XYZ file of C-alpha atoms in Angstrom:
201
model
C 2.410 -26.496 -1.257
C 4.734 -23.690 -0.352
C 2.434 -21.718 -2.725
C -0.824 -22.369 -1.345
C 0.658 -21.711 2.472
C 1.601 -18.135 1.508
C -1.601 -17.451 -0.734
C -4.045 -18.750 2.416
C -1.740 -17.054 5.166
C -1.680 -13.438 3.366
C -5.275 -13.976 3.392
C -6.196 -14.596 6.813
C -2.929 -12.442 7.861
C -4.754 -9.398 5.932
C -8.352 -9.839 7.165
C -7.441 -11.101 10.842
C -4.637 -9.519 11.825
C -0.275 -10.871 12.073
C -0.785 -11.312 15.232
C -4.380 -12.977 16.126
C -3.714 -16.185 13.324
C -1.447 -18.804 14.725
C 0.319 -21.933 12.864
C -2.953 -23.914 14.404
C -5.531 -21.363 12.114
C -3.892 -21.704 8.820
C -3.142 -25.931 9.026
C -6.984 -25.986 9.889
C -8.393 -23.986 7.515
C -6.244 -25.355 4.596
C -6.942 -28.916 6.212
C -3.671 -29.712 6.661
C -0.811 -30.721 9.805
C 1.175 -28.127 11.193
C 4.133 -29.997 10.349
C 3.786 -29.553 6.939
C 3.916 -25.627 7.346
C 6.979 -25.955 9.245
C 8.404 -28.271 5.988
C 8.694 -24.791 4.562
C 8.620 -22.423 7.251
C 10.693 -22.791 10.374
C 8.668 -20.485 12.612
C 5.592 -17.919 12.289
C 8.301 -15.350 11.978
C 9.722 -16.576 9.012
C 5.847 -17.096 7.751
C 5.335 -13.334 8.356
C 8.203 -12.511 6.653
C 7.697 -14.257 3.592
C 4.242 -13.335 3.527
C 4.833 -9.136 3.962
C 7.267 -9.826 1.168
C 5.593 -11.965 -1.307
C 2.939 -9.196 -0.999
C 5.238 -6.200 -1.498
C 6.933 -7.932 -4.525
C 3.206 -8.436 -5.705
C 2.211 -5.072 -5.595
C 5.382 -3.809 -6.946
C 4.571 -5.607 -9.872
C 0.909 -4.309 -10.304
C 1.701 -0.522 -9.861
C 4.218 -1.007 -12.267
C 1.879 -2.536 -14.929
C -0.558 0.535 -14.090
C 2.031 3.086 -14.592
C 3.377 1.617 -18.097
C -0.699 2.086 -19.111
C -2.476 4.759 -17.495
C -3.417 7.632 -19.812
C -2.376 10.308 -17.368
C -0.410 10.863 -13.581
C -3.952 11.756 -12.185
C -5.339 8.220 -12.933
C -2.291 6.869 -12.545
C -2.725 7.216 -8.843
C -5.593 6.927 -8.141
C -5.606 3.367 -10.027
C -2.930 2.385 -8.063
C -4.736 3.260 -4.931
C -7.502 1.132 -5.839
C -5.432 -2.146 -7.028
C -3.333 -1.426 -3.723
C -6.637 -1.534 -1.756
C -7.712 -4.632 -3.634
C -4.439 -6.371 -2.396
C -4.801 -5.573 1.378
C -8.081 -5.881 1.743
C -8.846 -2.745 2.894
C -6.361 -2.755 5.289
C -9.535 -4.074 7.748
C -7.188 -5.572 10.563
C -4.566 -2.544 10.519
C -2.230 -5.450 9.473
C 0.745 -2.395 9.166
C 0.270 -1.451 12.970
C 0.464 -5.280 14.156
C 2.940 -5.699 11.804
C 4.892 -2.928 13.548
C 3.788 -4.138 16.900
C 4.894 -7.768 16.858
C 7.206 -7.778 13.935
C 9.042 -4.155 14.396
C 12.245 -5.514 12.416
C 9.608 -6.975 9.516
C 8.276 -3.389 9.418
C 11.324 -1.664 9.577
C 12.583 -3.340 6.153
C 9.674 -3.640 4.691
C 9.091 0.403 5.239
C 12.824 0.934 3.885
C 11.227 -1.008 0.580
C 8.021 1.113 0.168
C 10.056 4.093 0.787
C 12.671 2.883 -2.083
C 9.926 1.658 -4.636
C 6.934 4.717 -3.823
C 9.801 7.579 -4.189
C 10.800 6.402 -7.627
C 7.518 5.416 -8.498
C 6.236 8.648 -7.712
C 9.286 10.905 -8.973
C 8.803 9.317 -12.611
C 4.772 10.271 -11.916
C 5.602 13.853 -11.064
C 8.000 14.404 -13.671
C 5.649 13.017 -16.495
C 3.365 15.444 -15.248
C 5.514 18.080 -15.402
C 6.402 17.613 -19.188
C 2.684 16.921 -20.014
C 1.576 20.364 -18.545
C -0.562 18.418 -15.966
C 1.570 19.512 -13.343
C 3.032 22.789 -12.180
C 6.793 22.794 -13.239
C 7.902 24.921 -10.378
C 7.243 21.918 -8.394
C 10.252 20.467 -6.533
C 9.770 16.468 -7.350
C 11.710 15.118 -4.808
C 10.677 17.538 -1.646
C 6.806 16.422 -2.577
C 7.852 12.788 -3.489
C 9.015 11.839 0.011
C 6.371 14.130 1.428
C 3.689 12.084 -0.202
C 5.317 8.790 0.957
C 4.942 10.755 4.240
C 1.447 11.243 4.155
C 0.978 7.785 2.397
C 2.291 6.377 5.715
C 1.021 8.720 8.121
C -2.575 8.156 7.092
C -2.494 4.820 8.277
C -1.697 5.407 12.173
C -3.992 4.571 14.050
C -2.832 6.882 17.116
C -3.775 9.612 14.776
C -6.322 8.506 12.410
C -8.427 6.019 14.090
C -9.668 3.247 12.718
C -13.319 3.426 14.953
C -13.415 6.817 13.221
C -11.870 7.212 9.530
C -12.179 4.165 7.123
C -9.188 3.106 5.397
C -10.818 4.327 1.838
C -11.772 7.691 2.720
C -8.277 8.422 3.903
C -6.563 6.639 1.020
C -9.232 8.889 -1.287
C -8.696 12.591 0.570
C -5.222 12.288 0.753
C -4.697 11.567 -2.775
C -6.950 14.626 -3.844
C -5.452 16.281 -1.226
C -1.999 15.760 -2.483
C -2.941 16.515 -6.223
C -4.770 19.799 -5.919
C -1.607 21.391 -4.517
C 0.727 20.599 -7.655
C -1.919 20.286 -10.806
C -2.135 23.466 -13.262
C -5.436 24.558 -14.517
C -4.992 22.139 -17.500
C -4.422 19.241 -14.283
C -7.287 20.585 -12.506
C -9.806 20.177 -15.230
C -8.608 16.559 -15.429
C -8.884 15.840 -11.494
C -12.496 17.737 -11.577
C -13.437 15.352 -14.159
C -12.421 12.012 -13.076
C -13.408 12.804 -9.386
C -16.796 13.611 -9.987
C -16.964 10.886 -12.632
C -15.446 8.388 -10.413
C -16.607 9.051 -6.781
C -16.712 6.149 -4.244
């Protein structure tokens, strides 16, 4: 039961928002009392909690599957950017912002974790670049690995990218190429030509 409270509260979490679902949404739509969510979770806050983690440990999982298999850095992000995207939805509600809204100590660890898991993720991705000639080696990996988690996270405030204006995809999508065509070689660039005009959304 605790499984199918945190699978149906990610769900309406992700497409309505942390704060706009109460305890009183998620008994009704899984046709259940409110008691029995509070059998395994005290409060909402504990809900949220679980919830923002059970994601992150989710995802984790997934982008580490991608990177053991993808043929090359350059997909390698940009499938991770598309099974991340899968996992929230689109990021429709701006469940991040609410999340840092109502939930600012959630965030705060929760950001500590991306930063943690994304800069090691990424330094292994720029390296592997490096050695395959896909990447220019007078990069400095970790300068452009915490600048990417950077942009990564800066792309999704809404003071400064609106959501009225810029959808979530086309952010995700320009600052990925973005990002790449400043470190690839000409060997890199061929690759990122290829696949973007292969692959275009």
């Amino acid at each position: 039961m605790r499984e199918k409270i945190l699978h149906k509260s990610t769900e309406l979490f992700l497409t309505l928002g942390f704060k706009s679902v109460t305890m009183d949404d998620i008994a009704s739509e899984m046709g259940i009392s409110k008691k029995t969510i509070y059998v395994h979770f005290p409060n909402k806050t504990k809900l949220v909690e679980a919830v923002t983690f059970n994601l992150f440990d989710t995802i984790c999982d997934g982008i580490d599957s991608i990177c053991e298999n993808a043929p090359n850095p350059i997909e390698e992000l940009y499938s991770i950017k598309m099974f991340v995207m899968h996992h929230l939805k689109n990021e429709k509600s701006s469940p991040q912002y609410q999340l840092k809204k109502y939930y600012p100590k959630i965030h705060g660890e929760l950001k500590f974790k991306q930063f943690e898991k994304m800069h090691q993720s990424v330094q292994e991705s720029l390296k592997q670049g490096v050695d395959t000639s896909l990447f220019r080696e007078t990069i400095d990996i970790d300068f452009i690995s915490r600048m990417y988690f950077t942009g990564m996270t800066g792309i999704k405030d809404n003071m400064f990218f609106p959501s009225e204006q810029f959808q979530m995809e086309y952010l995700m999508e320009s600052y990925l190429e973005y990002h790449l065509r400043a470190i690839v070689t000409e060997k890199g660039m061929t690759i990122l030509n290829n696949f973007i005009n292969k692959n275009q959304s």
